[in-house]
CSV table of C-alpha atoms and ligand atoms in Angstrom, one decimal:
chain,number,residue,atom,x,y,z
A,1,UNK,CA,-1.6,178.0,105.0
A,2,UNK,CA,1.5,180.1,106.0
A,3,UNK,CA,4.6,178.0,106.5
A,4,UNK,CA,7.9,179.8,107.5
A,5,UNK,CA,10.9,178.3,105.8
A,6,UNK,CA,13.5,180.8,107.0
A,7,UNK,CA,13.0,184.1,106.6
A,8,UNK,CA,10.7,182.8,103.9
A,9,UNK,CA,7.0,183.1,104.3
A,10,UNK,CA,5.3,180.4,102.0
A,11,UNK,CA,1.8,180.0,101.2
A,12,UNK,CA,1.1,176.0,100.9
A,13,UNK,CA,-1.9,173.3,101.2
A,14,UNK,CA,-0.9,169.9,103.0
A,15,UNK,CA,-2.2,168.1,100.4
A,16,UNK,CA,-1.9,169.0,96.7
A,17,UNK,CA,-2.0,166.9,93.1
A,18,UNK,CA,0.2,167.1,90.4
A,19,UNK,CA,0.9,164.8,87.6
A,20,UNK,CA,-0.9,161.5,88.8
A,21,UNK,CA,1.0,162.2,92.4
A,22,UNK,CA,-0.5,162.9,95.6
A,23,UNK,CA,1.7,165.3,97.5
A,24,UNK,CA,1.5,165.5,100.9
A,25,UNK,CA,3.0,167.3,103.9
A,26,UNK,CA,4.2,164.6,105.9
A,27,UNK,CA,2.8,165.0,109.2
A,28,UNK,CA,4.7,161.9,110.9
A,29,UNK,CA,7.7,164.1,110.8
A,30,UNK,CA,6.7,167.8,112.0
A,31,UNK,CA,7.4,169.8,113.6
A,32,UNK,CA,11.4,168.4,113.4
A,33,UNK,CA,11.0,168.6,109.5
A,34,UNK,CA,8.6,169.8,106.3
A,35,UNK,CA,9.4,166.7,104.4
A,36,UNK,CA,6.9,166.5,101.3
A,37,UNK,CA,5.7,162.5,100.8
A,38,UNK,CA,4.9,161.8,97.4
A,39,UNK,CA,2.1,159.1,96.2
A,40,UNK,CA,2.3,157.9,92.6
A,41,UNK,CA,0.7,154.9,93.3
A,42,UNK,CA,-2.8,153.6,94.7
A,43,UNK,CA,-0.6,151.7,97.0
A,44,UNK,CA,1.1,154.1,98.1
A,45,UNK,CA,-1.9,156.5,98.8
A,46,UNK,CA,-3.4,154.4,101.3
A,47,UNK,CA,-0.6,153.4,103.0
A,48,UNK,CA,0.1,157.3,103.6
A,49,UNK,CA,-3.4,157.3,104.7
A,50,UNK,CA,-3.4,154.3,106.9
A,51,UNK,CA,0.3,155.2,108.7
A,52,UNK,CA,-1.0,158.8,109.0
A,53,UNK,CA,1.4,160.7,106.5
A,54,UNK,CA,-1.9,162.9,106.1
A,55,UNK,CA,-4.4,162.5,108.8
A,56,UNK,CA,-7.6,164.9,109.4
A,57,UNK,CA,-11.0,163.8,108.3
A,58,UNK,CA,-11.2,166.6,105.9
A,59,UNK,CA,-7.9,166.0,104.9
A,60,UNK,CA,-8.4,162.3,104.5
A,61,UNK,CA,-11.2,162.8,101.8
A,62,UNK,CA,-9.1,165.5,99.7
A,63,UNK,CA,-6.0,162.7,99.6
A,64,UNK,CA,-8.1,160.1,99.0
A,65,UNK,CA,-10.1,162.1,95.5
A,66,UNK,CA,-6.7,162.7,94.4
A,67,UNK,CA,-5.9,159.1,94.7
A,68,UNK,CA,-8.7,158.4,92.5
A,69,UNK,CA,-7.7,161.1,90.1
A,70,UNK,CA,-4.3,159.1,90.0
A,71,UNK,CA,-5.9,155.6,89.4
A,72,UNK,CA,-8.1,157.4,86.9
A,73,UNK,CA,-4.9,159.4,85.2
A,74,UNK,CA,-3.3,156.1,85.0
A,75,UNK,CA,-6.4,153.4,83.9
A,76,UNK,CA,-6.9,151.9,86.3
A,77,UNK,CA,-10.1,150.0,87.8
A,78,UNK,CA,-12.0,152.9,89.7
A,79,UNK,CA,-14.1,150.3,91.4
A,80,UNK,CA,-11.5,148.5,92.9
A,81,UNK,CA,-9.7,151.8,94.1
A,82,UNK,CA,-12.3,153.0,95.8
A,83,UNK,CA,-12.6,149.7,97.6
A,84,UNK,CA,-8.7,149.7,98.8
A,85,UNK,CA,-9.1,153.3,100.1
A,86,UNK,CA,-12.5,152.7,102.0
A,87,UNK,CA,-10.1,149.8,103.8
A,88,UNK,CA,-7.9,152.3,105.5
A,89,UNK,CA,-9.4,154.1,107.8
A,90,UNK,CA,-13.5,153.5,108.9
A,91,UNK,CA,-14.0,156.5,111.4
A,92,UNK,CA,-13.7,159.9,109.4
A,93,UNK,CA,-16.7,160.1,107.4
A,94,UNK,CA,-15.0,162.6,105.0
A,95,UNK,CA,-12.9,159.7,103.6
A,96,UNK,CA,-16.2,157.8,101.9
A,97,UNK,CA,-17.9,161.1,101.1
A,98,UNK,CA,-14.7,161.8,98.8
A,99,UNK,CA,-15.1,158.2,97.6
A,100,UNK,CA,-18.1,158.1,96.4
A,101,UNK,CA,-18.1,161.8,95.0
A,102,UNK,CA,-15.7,160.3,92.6
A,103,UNK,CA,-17.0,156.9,91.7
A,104,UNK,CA,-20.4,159.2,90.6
A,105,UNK,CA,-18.1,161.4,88.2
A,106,UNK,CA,-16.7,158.5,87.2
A,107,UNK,CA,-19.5,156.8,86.2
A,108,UNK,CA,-21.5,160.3,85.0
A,109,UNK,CA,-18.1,160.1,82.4
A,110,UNK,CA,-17.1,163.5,84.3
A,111,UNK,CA,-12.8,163.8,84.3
A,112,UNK,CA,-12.1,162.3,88.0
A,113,UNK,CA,-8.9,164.7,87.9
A,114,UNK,CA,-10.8,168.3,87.2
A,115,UNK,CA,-13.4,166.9,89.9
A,116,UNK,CA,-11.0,165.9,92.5
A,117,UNK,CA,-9.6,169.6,92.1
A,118,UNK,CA,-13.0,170.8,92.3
A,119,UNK,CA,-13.7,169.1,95.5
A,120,UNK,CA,-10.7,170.2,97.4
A,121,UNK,CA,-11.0,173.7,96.4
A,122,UNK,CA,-14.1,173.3,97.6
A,123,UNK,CA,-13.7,172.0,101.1
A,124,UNK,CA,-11.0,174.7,101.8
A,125,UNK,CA,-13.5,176.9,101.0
A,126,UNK,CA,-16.1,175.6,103.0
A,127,UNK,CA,-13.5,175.6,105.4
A,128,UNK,CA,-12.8,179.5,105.4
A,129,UNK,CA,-16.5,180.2,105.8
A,130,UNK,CA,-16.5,178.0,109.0
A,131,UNK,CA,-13.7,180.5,110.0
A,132,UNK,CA,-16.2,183.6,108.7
A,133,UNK,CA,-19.3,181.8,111.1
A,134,UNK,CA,-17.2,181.0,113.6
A,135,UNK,CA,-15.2,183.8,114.2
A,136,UNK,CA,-17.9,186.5,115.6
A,137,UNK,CA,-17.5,183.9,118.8
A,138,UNK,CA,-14.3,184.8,120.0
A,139,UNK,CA,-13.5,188.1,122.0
A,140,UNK,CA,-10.8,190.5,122.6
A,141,UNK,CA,-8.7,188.6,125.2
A,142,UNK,CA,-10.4,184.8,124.8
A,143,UNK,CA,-8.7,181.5,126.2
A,144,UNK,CA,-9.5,179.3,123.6
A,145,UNK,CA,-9.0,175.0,124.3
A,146,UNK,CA,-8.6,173.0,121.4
A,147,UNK,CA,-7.9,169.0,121.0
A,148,UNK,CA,-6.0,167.0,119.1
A,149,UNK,CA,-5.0,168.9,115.4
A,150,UNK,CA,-8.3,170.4,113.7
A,151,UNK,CA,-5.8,172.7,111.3
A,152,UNK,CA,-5.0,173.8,107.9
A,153,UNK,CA,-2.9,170.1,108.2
A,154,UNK,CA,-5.8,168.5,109.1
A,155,UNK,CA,-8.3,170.1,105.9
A,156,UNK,CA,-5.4,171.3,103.4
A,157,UNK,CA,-5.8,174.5,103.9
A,158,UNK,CA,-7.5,177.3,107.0
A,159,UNK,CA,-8.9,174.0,109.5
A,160,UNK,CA,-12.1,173.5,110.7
A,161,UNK,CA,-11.6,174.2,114.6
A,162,UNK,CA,-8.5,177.0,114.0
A,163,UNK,CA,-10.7,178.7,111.2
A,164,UNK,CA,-12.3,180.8,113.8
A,165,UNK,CA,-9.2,181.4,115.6
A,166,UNK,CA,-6.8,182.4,112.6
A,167,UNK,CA,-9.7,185.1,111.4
A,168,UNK,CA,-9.8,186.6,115.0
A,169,UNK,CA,-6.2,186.7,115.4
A,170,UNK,CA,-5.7,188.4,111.6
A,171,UNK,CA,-8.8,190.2,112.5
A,172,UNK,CA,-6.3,191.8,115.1
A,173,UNK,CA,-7.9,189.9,118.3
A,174,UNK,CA,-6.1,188.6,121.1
A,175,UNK,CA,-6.1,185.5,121.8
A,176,UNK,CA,-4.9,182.7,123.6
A,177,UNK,CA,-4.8,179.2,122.7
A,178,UNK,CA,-4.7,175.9,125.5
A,179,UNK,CA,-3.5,172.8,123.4
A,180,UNK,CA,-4.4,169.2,124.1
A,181,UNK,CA,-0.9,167.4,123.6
A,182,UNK,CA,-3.3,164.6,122.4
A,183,UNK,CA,-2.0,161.5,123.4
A,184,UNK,CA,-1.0,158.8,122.1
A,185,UNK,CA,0.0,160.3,118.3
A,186,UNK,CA,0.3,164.1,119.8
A,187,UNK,CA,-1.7,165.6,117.3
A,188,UNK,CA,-1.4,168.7,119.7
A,189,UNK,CA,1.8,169.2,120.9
A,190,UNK,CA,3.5,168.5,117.6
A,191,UNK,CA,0.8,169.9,114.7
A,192,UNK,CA,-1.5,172.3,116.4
A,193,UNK,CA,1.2,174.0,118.2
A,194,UNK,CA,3.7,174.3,115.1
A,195,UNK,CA,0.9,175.7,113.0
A,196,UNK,CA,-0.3,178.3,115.8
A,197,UNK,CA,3.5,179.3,115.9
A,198,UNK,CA,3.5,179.5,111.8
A,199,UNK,CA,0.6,181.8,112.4
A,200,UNK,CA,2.3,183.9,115.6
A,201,UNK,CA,-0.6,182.6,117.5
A,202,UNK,CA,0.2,182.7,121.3
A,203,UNK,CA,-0.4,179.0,122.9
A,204,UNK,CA,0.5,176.7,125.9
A,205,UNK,CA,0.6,173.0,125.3
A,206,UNK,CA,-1.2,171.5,128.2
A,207,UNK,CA,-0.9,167.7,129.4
A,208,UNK,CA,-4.2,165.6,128.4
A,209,UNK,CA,-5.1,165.8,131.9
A,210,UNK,CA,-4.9,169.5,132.6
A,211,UNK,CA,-7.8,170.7,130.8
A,212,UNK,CA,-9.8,170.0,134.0
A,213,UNK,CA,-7.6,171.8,136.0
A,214,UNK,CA,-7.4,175.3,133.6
A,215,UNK,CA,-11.5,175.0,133.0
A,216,UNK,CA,-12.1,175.3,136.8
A,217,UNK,CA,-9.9,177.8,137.7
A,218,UNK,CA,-11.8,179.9,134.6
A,219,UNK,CA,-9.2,180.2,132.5
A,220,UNK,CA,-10.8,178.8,129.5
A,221,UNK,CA,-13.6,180.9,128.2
A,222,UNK,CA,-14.3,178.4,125.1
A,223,UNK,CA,-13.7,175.3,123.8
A,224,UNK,CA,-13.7,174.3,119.8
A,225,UNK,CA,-12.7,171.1,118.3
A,226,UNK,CA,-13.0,169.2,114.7
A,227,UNK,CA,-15.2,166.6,113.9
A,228,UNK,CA,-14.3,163.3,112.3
A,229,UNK,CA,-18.2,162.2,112.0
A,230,UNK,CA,-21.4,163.8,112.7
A,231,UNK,CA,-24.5,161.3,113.4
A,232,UNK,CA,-28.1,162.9,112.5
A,233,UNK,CA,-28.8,162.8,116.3
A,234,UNK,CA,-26.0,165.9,116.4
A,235,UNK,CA,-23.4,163.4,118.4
A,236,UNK,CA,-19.9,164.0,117.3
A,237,UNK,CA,-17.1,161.2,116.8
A,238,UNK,CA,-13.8,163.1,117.2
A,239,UNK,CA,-10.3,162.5,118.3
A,240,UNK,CA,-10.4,160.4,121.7
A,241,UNK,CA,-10.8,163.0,124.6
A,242,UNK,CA,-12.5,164.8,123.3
A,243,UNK,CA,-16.0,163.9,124.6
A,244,UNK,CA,-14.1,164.3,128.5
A,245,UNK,CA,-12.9,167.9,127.7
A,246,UNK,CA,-16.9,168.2,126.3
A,247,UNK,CA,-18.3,166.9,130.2
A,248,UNK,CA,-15.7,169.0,131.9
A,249,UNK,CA,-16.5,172.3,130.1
A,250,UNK,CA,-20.7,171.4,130.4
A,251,UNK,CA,-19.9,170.6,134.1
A,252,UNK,CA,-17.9,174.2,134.2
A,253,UNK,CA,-20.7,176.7,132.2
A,254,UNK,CA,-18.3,176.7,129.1
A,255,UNK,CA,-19.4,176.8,126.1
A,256,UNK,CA,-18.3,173.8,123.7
A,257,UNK,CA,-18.6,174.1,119.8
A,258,UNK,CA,-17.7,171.4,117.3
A,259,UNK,CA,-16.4,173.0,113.5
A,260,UNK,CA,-16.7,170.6,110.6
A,261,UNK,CA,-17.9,171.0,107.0
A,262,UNK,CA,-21.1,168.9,105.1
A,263,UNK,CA,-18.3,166.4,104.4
A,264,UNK,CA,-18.1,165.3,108.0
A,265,UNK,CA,-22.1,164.8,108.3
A,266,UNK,CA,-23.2,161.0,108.3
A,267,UNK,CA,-27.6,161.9,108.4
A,268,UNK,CA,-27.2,157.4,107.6
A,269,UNK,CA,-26.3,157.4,111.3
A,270,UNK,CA,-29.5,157.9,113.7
A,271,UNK,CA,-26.9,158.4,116.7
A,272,UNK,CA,-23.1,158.3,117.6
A,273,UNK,CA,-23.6,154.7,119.1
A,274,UNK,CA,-23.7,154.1,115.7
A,275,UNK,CA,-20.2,155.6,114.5
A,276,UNK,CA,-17.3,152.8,113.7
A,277,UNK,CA,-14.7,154.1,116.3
A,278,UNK,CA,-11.4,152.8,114.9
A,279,UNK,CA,-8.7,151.0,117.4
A,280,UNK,CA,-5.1,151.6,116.3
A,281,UNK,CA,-1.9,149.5,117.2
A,282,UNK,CA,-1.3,149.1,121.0
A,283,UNK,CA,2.5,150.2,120.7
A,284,UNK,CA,1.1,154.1,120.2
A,285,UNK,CA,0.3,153.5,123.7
A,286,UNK,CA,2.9,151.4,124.7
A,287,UNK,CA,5.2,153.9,123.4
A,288,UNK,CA,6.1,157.3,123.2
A,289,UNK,CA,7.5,158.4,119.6
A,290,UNK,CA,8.8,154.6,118.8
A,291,UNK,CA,10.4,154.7,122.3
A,292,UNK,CA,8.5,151.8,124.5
A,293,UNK,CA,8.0,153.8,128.0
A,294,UNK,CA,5.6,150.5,129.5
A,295,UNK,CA,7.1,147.9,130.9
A,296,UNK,CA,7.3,145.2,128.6
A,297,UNK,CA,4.8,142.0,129.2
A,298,UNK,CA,2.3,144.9,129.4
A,299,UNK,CA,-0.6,145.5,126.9
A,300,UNK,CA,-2.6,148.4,125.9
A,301,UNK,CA,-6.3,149.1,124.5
A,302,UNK,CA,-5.8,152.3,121.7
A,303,UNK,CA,-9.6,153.4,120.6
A,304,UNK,CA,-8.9,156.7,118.5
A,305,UNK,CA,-11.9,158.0,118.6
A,306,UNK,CA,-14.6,158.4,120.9
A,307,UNK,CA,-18.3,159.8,120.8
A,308,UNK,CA,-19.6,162.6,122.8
A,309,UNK,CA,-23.4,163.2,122.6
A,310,UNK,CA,-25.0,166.3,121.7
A,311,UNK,CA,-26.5,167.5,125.1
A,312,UNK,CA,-23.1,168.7,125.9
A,313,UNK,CA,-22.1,170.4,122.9
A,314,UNK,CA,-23.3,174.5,122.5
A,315,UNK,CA,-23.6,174.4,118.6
A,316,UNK,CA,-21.7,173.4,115.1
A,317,UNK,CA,-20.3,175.5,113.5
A,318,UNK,CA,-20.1,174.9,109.4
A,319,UNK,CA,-19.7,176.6,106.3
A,320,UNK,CA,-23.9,177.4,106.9
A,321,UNK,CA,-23.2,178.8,109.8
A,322,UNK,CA,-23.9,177.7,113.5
A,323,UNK,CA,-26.3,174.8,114.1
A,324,UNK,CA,-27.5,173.7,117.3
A,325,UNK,CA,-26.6,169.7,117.3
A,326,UNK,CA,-30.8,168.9,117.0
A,327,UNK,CA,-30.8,170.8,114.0
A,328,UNK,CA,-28.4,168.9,112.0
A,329,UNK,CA,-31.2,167.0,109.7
A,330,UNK,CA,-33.0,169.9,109.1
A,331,UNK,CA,-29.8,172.4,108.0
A,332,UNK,CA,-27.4,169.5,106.0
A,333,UNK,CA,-29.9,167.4,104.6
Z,1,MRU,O1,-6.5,160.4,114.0
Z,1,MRU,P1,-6.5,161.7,113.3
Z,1,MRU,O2,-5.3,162.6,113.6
Z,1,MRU,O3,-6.9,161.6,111.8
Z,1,MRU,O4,-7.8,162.4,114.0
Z,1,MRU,C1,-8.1,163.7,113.7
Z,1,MRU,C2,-9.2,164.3,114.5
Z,1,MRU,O5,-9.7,163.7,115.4
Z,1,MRU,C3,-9.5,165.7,114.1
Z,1,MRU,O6,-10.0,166.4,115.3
Z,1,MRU,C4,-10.7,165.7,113.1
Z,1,MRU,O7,-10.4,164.9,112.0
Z,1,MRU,C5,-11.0,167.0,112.6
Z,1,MRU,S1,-9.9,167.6,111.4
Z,1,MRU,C6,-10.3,169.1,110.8
């Protein structure tokens, strides 16, 4: 992905291995400051994971095979590993997929290292071809909505959701971008906005609640978001708020595509009632950017995650190409 460092334009993946050390971009910080967080332990892996340091489902996955390429480098008990990293976080699917992908190198007697390279090349390029599928679906002159941050942040490199919208724009299509803010972490306002501007992207960030408003007056003309899990039923765990932007644009004739690679795809699941939706710390509510804004005395309920069910969602698009949400067994299997 392009970052600009002054003048400089530089070509970078969030998340990157070298020497036994996961390096990642830290996303707690943007957009105030590229600081690089470096992981040479198992330790601290997960905790970069868990805190958010790299967040994404995508992304998740590719930090968690390095991390078993570091335990591997460095001896230790793969087994065990895996189990600490699984602990973190239970709602991106991509994060087990990883997993387990290494523990069956492992125990093939495959070099966990070359395939933990091998798998994130891979998902970036999977990644690109969603862009490739999903590009054909934007216009001269679209209004695109997006929620929460389905970037190059979130994968490592191109996104899942922005795929489609950084081919159109280098295609040399207009377009226009709404951004959730994405409370309470503002995965929005802080990472998809800063990487739209990396890209000269033009954008508005929009308060939660003002997608309604925008879709009814017809200035949206599509909506695409990530994925964090995919059931077989075609319902689609992603970043809470999502599945009330997904009834809003059914209830308004807009179309509403979901982007995420094979990685994201759970066919274990029959439906999204099945998805573990993961509930984060109430101060993220409480508070805005470590600054408690509620009264204090007051509590707060903090599901990250919530499920919207295929009948309102237009298609998938993946590195296969656009699915219609029934036809998810049929294509991914
Ligand atoms: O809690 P987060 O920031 O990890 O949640 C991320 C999302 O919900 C994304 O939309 C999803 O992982 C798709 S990322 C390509």
């Amino acid at each position: 992905m392009r970052v600009r460092m002054g003048d400089e334009v530089v070509e970078m993946r969030s998340v990157e291995y070298e020497d036994g050390t996961v390096k990642m971009i830290d996303q707690r910080v943007l957009p105030e400051e590229i600081r690089i967080f470096r992981a040479d332990t198992l330790k601290k892996v997960a905790y970069a994971i868990r805190e958010m340091v790299v967040r994404g489902a995508p992304a998740i996955g590719i930090a968690a095979a390095y991390g078993m390429a570091g335990a591997y480098e460095r001896g230790e008990d793969l087994y065990e590993a895996r189990d600490s990293l699984a602990r973190t976080r239970p709602t991106a699917h991509d994060l087990f997929y990883a997993l387990d992908r290494m523990l069956e190198a492992y125990k093939a007697g495959r070099d966990v290292v070359e395939e933990a390279i091998r798998y994130a090349d891979e998902i970036v390029e999977r990644c690109r071809k969603i862009g490739e599928a999903g590009e054909p679906l934007i216009e001269d002159g679209y209004r695109i909505l997006t929620h929460c941050n389905a970037g190059a942040l979130a994968v490592a490199d191109w996104g899942t959701a922005l795929a489609p919208m950084r081919m159109a724009h280098r295609n040399g299509r207009r377009i226009f971008v709404w951004v959730d803010e994405t409370r309470p972490r503002l995965q929005g306002a802080r990472l998809t906005a800063w990487e739209l501007l990396q890209e000269g992207i033009d954008h508005a960030v929009i308060a939660d609640n003002a997608a309604g408003f925008f879709m009814r007056r017809g200035e949206v003309d599509l909506v695409i978001v990530g994925a964090d899990r995919i059931a077989a039923n075609g319902d689609v765990a992603n970043k809470i708020g999502t599945y009330e932007k997904a009834v809003v644009a059914h209830e308004n004739g807009i179309p509403f595509y979901v982007a995420a690679p094979v990685s994201t795809f759970d066919l274990h699941l029959k439906s999204g009632e099945e998805i573990p939706i993961e509930e984060r710390s109430e101060d993220e509510v409480l508070e805005v950017r470590g600054r408690r804004v509620a009264p204090l005395g007051s509590h707060a309920r903090n599901p990250a995650f919530d499920v919207t069910p295929a009948k309102y969602i237009t298609g998938i698009i993946t590195e296969m190409g656009i699915i219609k949400p029934g036809e998810v067994r049929r294509v991914v299997e």
